[in-house]
PDB file of C-alpha atoms in Angstrom:
ATOM      1  CA  UNK A 121     -14.670  -9.205  -0.487  1.00 62.00           C
ATOM      2  CA  UNK A 122     -12.408  -6.522  -1.777  1.00 80.00           C
ATOM      3  CA  UNK A 123     -10.283  -6.730  -4.856  1.00 93.00           C
ATOM      4  CA  UNK A 124      -6.500  -6.523  -4.911  1.00 97.00           C
ATOM      5  CA  UNK A 125      -5.451  -3.679  -7.193  1.00 97.00           C
ATOM      6  CA  UNK A 126      -2.989  -4.376 -10.001  1.00 98.00           C
ATOM      7  CA  UNK A 127      -0.493  -1.890  -8.515  1.00 97.00           C
ATOM      8  CA  UNK A 128      -0.341  -4.015  -5.365  1.00 97.00           C
ATOM      9  CA  UNK A 129       0.284  -7.115  -7.484  1.00 98.00           C
ATOM     10  CA  UNK A 130       3.125  -5.222  -9.222  1.00 98.00           C
ATOM     11  CA  UNK A 131       4.584  -4.124  -5.881  1.00 98.00           C
ATOM     12  CA  UNK A 132       4.465  -7.690  -4.573  1.00 98.00           C
ATOM     13  CA  UNK A 133       6.141  -9.000  -7.739  1.00 98.00           C
ATOM     14  CA  UNK A 134       8.939  -6.444  -7.381  1.00 98.00           C
ATOM     15  CA  UNK A 135       9.292  -7.294  -3.682  1.00 98.00           C
ATOM     16  CA  UNK A 136       9.740 -10.982  -4.472  1.00 98.00           C
ATOM     17  CA  UNK A 137      12.034 -10.313  -7.432  1.00 96.00           C
ATOM     18  CA  UNK A 138      14.440  -8.594  -5.042  1.00 96.00           C
ATOM     19  CA  UNK A 139      14.278 -11.414  -2.500  1.00 96.00           C
ATOM     20  CA  UNK A 140      14.397 -14.354  -4.886  1.00 94.00           C
ATOM     21  CA  UNK A 141      16.286 -13.188  -7.968  1.00 92.00           C
ATOM     22  CA  UNK A 142      16.390 -15.392 -11.016  1.00 91.00           C
ATOM     23  CA  UNK A 143      19.480 -17.623 -10.943  1.00 90.00           C
ATOM     24  CA  UNK A 144      19.759 -17.657 -14.737  1.00 94.00           C
ATOM     25  CA  UNK A 145      17.860 -14.565 -15.881  1.00 89.00           C
ATOM     26  CA  UNK A 146      14.958 -16.676 -17.126  1.00 92.00           C
ATOM     27  CA  UNK A 147      13.616 -18.777 -14.260  1.00 94.00           C
ATOM     28  CA  UNK A 148      11.195 -17.100 -11.861  1.00 95.00           C
ATOM     29  CA  UNK A 149      10.983 -17.773  -8.160  1.00 95.00           C
ATOM     30  CA  UNK A 150       7.781 -19.501  -7.026  1.00 96.00           C
ATOM     31  CA  UNK A 151       6.216 -16.338  -5.543  1.00 97.00           C
ATOM     32  CA  UNK A 152       7.015 -14.255  -8.623  1.00 97.00           C
ATOM     33  CA  UNK A 153       5.679 -16.965 -10.923  1.00 97.00           C
ATOM     34  CA  UNK A 154       2.409 -17.253  -8.988  1.00 98.00           C
ATOM     35  CA  UNK A 155       1.863 -13.495  -8.900  1.00 98.00           C
ATOM     36  CA  UNK A 156       2.947 -13.064 -12.537  1.00 98.00           C
ATOM     37  CA  UNK A 157       0.252 -15.490 -13.682  1.00 98.00           C
ATOM     38  CA  UNK A 158      -2.401 -13.427 -11.907  1.00 98.00           C
ATOM     39  CA  UNK A 159      -0.898 -10.202 -13.267  1.00 98.00           C
ATOM     40  CA  UNK A 160      -0.829 -11.543 -16.829  1.00 98.00           C
ATOM     41  CA  UNK A 161      -4.486 -12.548 -16.668  1.00 97.00           C
ATOM     42  CA  UNK A 162      -5.412  -9.131 -15.289  1.00 98.00           C
ATOM     43  CA  UNK A 163      -3.619  -7.417 -18.155  1.00 98.00           C
ATOM     44  CA  UNK A 164      -5.092  -9.782 -20.744  1.00 98.00           C
ATOM     45  CA  UNK A 165      -8.647  -9.252 -19.504  1.00 98.00           C
ATOM     46  CA  UNK A 166      -8.140  -5.511 -18.831  1.00 98.00           C
ATOM     47  CA  UNK A 167      -8.938  -5.911 -15.135  1.00 97.00           C
ATOM     48  CA  UNK A 168      -7.746  -3.458 -12.473  1.00 97.00           C
ATOM     49  CA  UNK A 169      -8.439  -5.766  -9.548  1.00 97.00           C
ATOM     50  CA  UNK A 170      -8.070  -9.444  -8.733  1.00 97.00           C
ATOM     51  CA  UNK A 171     -10.703 -11.007  -6.526  1.00 94.00           C
ATOM     52  CA  UNK A 172      -9.209 -11.683  -3.107  1.00 90.00           C
ATOM     53  CA  UNK A 173     -11.393 -14.735  -2.525  1.00 91.00           C
ATOM     54  CA  UNK A 174     -10.676 -16.524  -5.815  1.00 93.00           C
ATOM     55  CA  UNK A 175      -6.986 -15.726  -6.207  1.00 95.00           C
ATOM     56  CA  UNK A 176      -4.895 -18.921  -6.478  1.00 97.00           C
ATOM     57  CA  UNK A 177      -3.604 -19.956  -3.054  1.00 97.00           C
ATOM     58  CA  UNK A 178       0.107 -19.598  -3.832  1.00 98.00           C
ATOM     59  CA  UNK A 179      -0.366 -16.142  -5.372  1.00 98.00           C
ATOM     60  CA  UNK A 180      -2.560 -15.014  -2.479  1.00 97.00           C
ATOM     61  CA  UNK A 181       0.011 -16.218   0.051  1.00 98.00           C
ATOM     62  CA  UNK A 182       2.824 -14.429  -1.814  1.00 98.00           C
ATOM     63  CA  UNK A 183       0.704 -11.256  -1.831  1.00 98.00           C
ATOM     64  CA  UNK A 184      -0.108 -11.633   1.887  1.00 98.00           C
ATOM     65  CA  UNK A 185       3.584 -12.115   2.689  1.00 98.00           C
ATOM     66  CA  UNK A 186       4.347  -8.868   0.809  1.00 98.00           C
ATOM     67  CA  UNK A 187       1.395  -7.162   2.522  1.00 97.00           C
ATOM     68  CA  UNK A 188       2.848  -8.075   5.931  1.00 97.00           C
ATOM     69  CA  UNK A 189       5.856  -5.852   5.123  1.00 96.00           C
ATOM     70  CA  UNK A 190       3.666  -2.780   4.511  1.00 92.00           C
ATOM     71  CA  UNK A 191       2.523  -0.280   7.160  1.00 88.00           C
ATOM     72  CA  UNK A 192      -0.708  -1.532   8.669  1.00 88.00           C
ATOM     73  CA  UNK A 193      -2.475   1.729   9.379  1.00 90.00           C
ATOM     74  CA  UNK A 194      -2.344   5.212   7.885  1.00 91.00           C
ATOM     75  CA  UNK A 195      -3.015   6.712  11.334  1.00 91.00           C
ATOM     76  CA  UNK A 196      -0.704   9.539  12.411  1.00 88.00           C
ATOM     77  CA  UNK A 197      -2.307   9.902  15.879  1.00 85.00           C
ATOM     78  CA  UNK A 198      -4.285  12.995  14.907  1.00 86.00           C
ATOM     79  CA  UNK A 199      -7.806  11.632  14.667  1.00 89.00           C
ATOM     80  CA  UNK A 200     -10.391  14.258  13.851  1.00 93.00           C
ATOM     81  CA  UNK A 201     -13.178  11.673  13.583  1.00 89.00           C
ATOM     82  CA  UNK A 202     -13.196  11.654  17.385  1.00 84.00           C
ATOM     83  CA  UNK A 203     -14.227  15.328  17.151  1.00 89.00           C
ATOM     84  CA  UNK A 204     -17.073  14.521  14.777  1.00 90.00           C
ATOM     85  CA  UNK A 205     -15.473  14.794  11.320  1.00 91.00           C
ATOM     86  CA  UNK A 206     -16.774  12.343   8.721  1.00 93.00           C
ATOM     87  CA  UNK A 207     -13.256  12.024   7.268  1.00 95.00           C
ATOM     88  CA  UNK A 208     -10.145  12.144   9.434  1.00 94.00           C
ATOM     89  CA  UNK A 209      -7.951  15.153   8.695  1.00 93.00           C
ATOM     90  CA  UNK A 210      -4.885  13.215   9.848  1.00 91.00           C
ATOM     91  CA  UNK A 211      -5.107  10.017   7.821  1.00 93.00           C
ATOM     92  CA  UNK A 212      -7.976  10.565   5.376  1.00 95.00           C
ATOM     93  CA  UNK A 213     -10.041   7.552   6.375  1.00 96.00           C
ATOM     94  CA  UNK A 214     -13.774   7.782   6.907  1.00 96.00           C
ATOM     95  CA  UNK A 215     -15.251   7.381  10.378  1.00 95.00           C
ATOM     96  CA  UNK A 216     -16.447   3.896   9.408  1.00 96.00           C
ATOM     97  CA  UNK A 217     -12.997   2.897   8.104  1.00 96.00           C
ATOM     98  CA  UNK A 218     -11.361   4.046  11.345  1.00 95.00           C
ATOM     99  CA  UNK A 219     -13.890   2.119  13.430  1.00 94.00           C
ATOM    100  CA  UNK A 220     -13.824  -1.063  11.329  1.00 96.00           C
ATOM    101  CA  UNK A 221     -10.075  -1.110  10.578  1.00 97.00           C
ATOM    102  CA  UNK A 222      -9.280  -4.097  12.856  1.00 97.00           C
ATOM    103  CA  UNK A 223     -11.994  -6.148  11.131  1.00 97.00           C
ATOM    104  CA  UNK A 224     -11.066  -5.243   7.550  1.00 97.00           C
ATOM    105  CA  UNK A 225      -9.363  -7.776   5.287  1.00 95.00           C
ATOM    106  CA  UNK A 226      -5.888  -7.012   3.913  1.00 96.00           C
ATOM    107  CA  UNK A 227      -7.399  -6.188   0.491  1.00 96.00           C
ATOM    108  CA  UNK A 228      -9.951  -3.837   2.066  1.00 96.00           C
ATOM    109  CA  UNK A 229      -7.163  -2.074   3.966  1.00 97.00           C
ATOM    110  CA  UNK A 230      -5.069  -1.734   0.803  1.00 96.00           C
ATOM    111  CA  UNK A 231      -8.106  -0.344  -1.052  1.00 96.00           C
ATOM    112  CA  UNK A 232      -8.432   2.285   1.661  1.00 96.00           C
ATOM    113  CA  UNK A 233      -4.711   3.067   1.470  1.00 94.00           C
ATOM    114  CA  UNK A 234      -5.019   3.458  -2.312  1.00 96.00           C
ATOM    115  CA  UNK A 235      -8.011   5.802  -2.028  1.00 96.00           C
ATOM    116  CA  UNK A 236      -6.440   8.079   0.574  1.00 95.00           C
ATOM    117  CA  UNK A 237      -3.107   8.110  -1.269  1.00 93.00           C
ATOM    118  CA  UNK A 238      -4.755   9.068  -4.563  1.00 95.00           C
ATOM    119  CA  UNK A 239      -6.824  11.727  -2.811  1.00 94.00           C
ATOM    120  CA  UNK A 240      -3.718  12.994  -1.018  1.00 92.00           C
ATOM    121  CA  UNK A 241      -5.511  15.616   1.096  1.00 92.00           C
ATOM    122  CA  UNK A 242      -4.922  14.110   4.535  1.00 92.00           C
ATOM    123  CA  UNK A 243      -2.284  15.746   6.720  1.00 92.00           C
ATOM    124  CA  UNK A 244      -0.133  12.631   6.437  1.00 90.00           C
ATOM    125  CA  UNK A 245       0.382  13.554   2.767  1.00 89.00           C
ATOM    126  CA  UNK A 246       0.772  17.332   3.014  1.00 88.00           C
ATOM    127  CA  UNK A 247       1.206  19.145   6.332  1.00 84.00           C
ATOM    128  CA  UNK A 248       3.302  16.447   7.976  1.00 79.00           C
ATOM    129  CA  UNK A 249       4.996  15.400   4.742  1.00 75.00           C
ATOM    130  CA  UNK A 250       6.282  18.978   4.357  1.00 60.00           C
ATOM    131  CA  UNK A 251       7.719  18.964   7.870  1.00 45.00           C
ATOM    132  CA  UNK A 252       9.557  15.732   7.122  1.00 35.00           C
ATOM    133  CA  UNK A 253      10.985  17.237   3.923  1.00 48.00           C
ATOM    134  CA  UNK A 254      12.101  20.385   5.764  1.00 48.00           C
ATOM    135  CA  UNK A 255      13.784  18.348   8.507  1.00 41.00           C
ATOM    136  CA  UNK A 256      15.615  16.224   5.952  1.00 44.00           C
ATOM    137  CA  UNK A 257      16.862  19.361   4.123  1.00 52.00           C
ATOM    138  CA  UNK A 258      18.045  20.887   7.420  1.00 48.00           C
ATOM    139  CA  UNK A 259      19.893  17.683   8.337  1.00 45.00           C
ATOM    140  CA  UNK A 260      21.588  17.632   4.925  1.00 47.00           C
ATOM    141  CA  UNK A 261      22.640  21.298   5.252  1.00 53.00           C
ATOM    142  CA  UNK A 262      24.053  20.632   8.728  1.00 49.00           C
ATOM    143  CA  UNK A 263      26.188  17.779   7.348  1.00 47.00           C
ATOM    144  CA  UNK A 264      27.834  19.985   4.695  1.00 51.00           C
ATOM    145  CA  UNK A 265      31.226  21.515   5.548  1.00 49.00           C
ATOM    146  CA  UNK A 266      31.369  25.207   6.425  1.00 48.00           C
ATOM    147  CA  UNK A 267      32.483  27.156   3.290  1.00 49.00           C
ATOM    148  CA  UNK A 268      34.419  29.724   5.396  1.00 48.00           C
TER     149      UNK A 268
END
């Protein structure tokens, strides 16, 4: 089984902090408390990943509920593995990851997301990210009043 990276635990904690804020500034919601215990142990023992299989049930459920709000697949419908590439130029996943994606656990999927995000060479992070930035800048310029 894959491990759940500490950055995903942090993201889940922040997600739940927004949804169940502390009523008095001290008390934590049940999801935050469960995830915070796991996070604290990871920090104490200098661990980057929590074992998906042995995570306490309440913390795992809180993480899975956060995970359900995340995009499932990095696919951008430009799959170069179908043309024989070992790594997809569109999303950055390996041929095996593309083929096994439906069978992967949530932690395995998040590990793949983390790897391709850190690598950042797939088109979803550069070529198509630039187009999105350009379109947003053009939309902003079109909304500004004409100086003349």
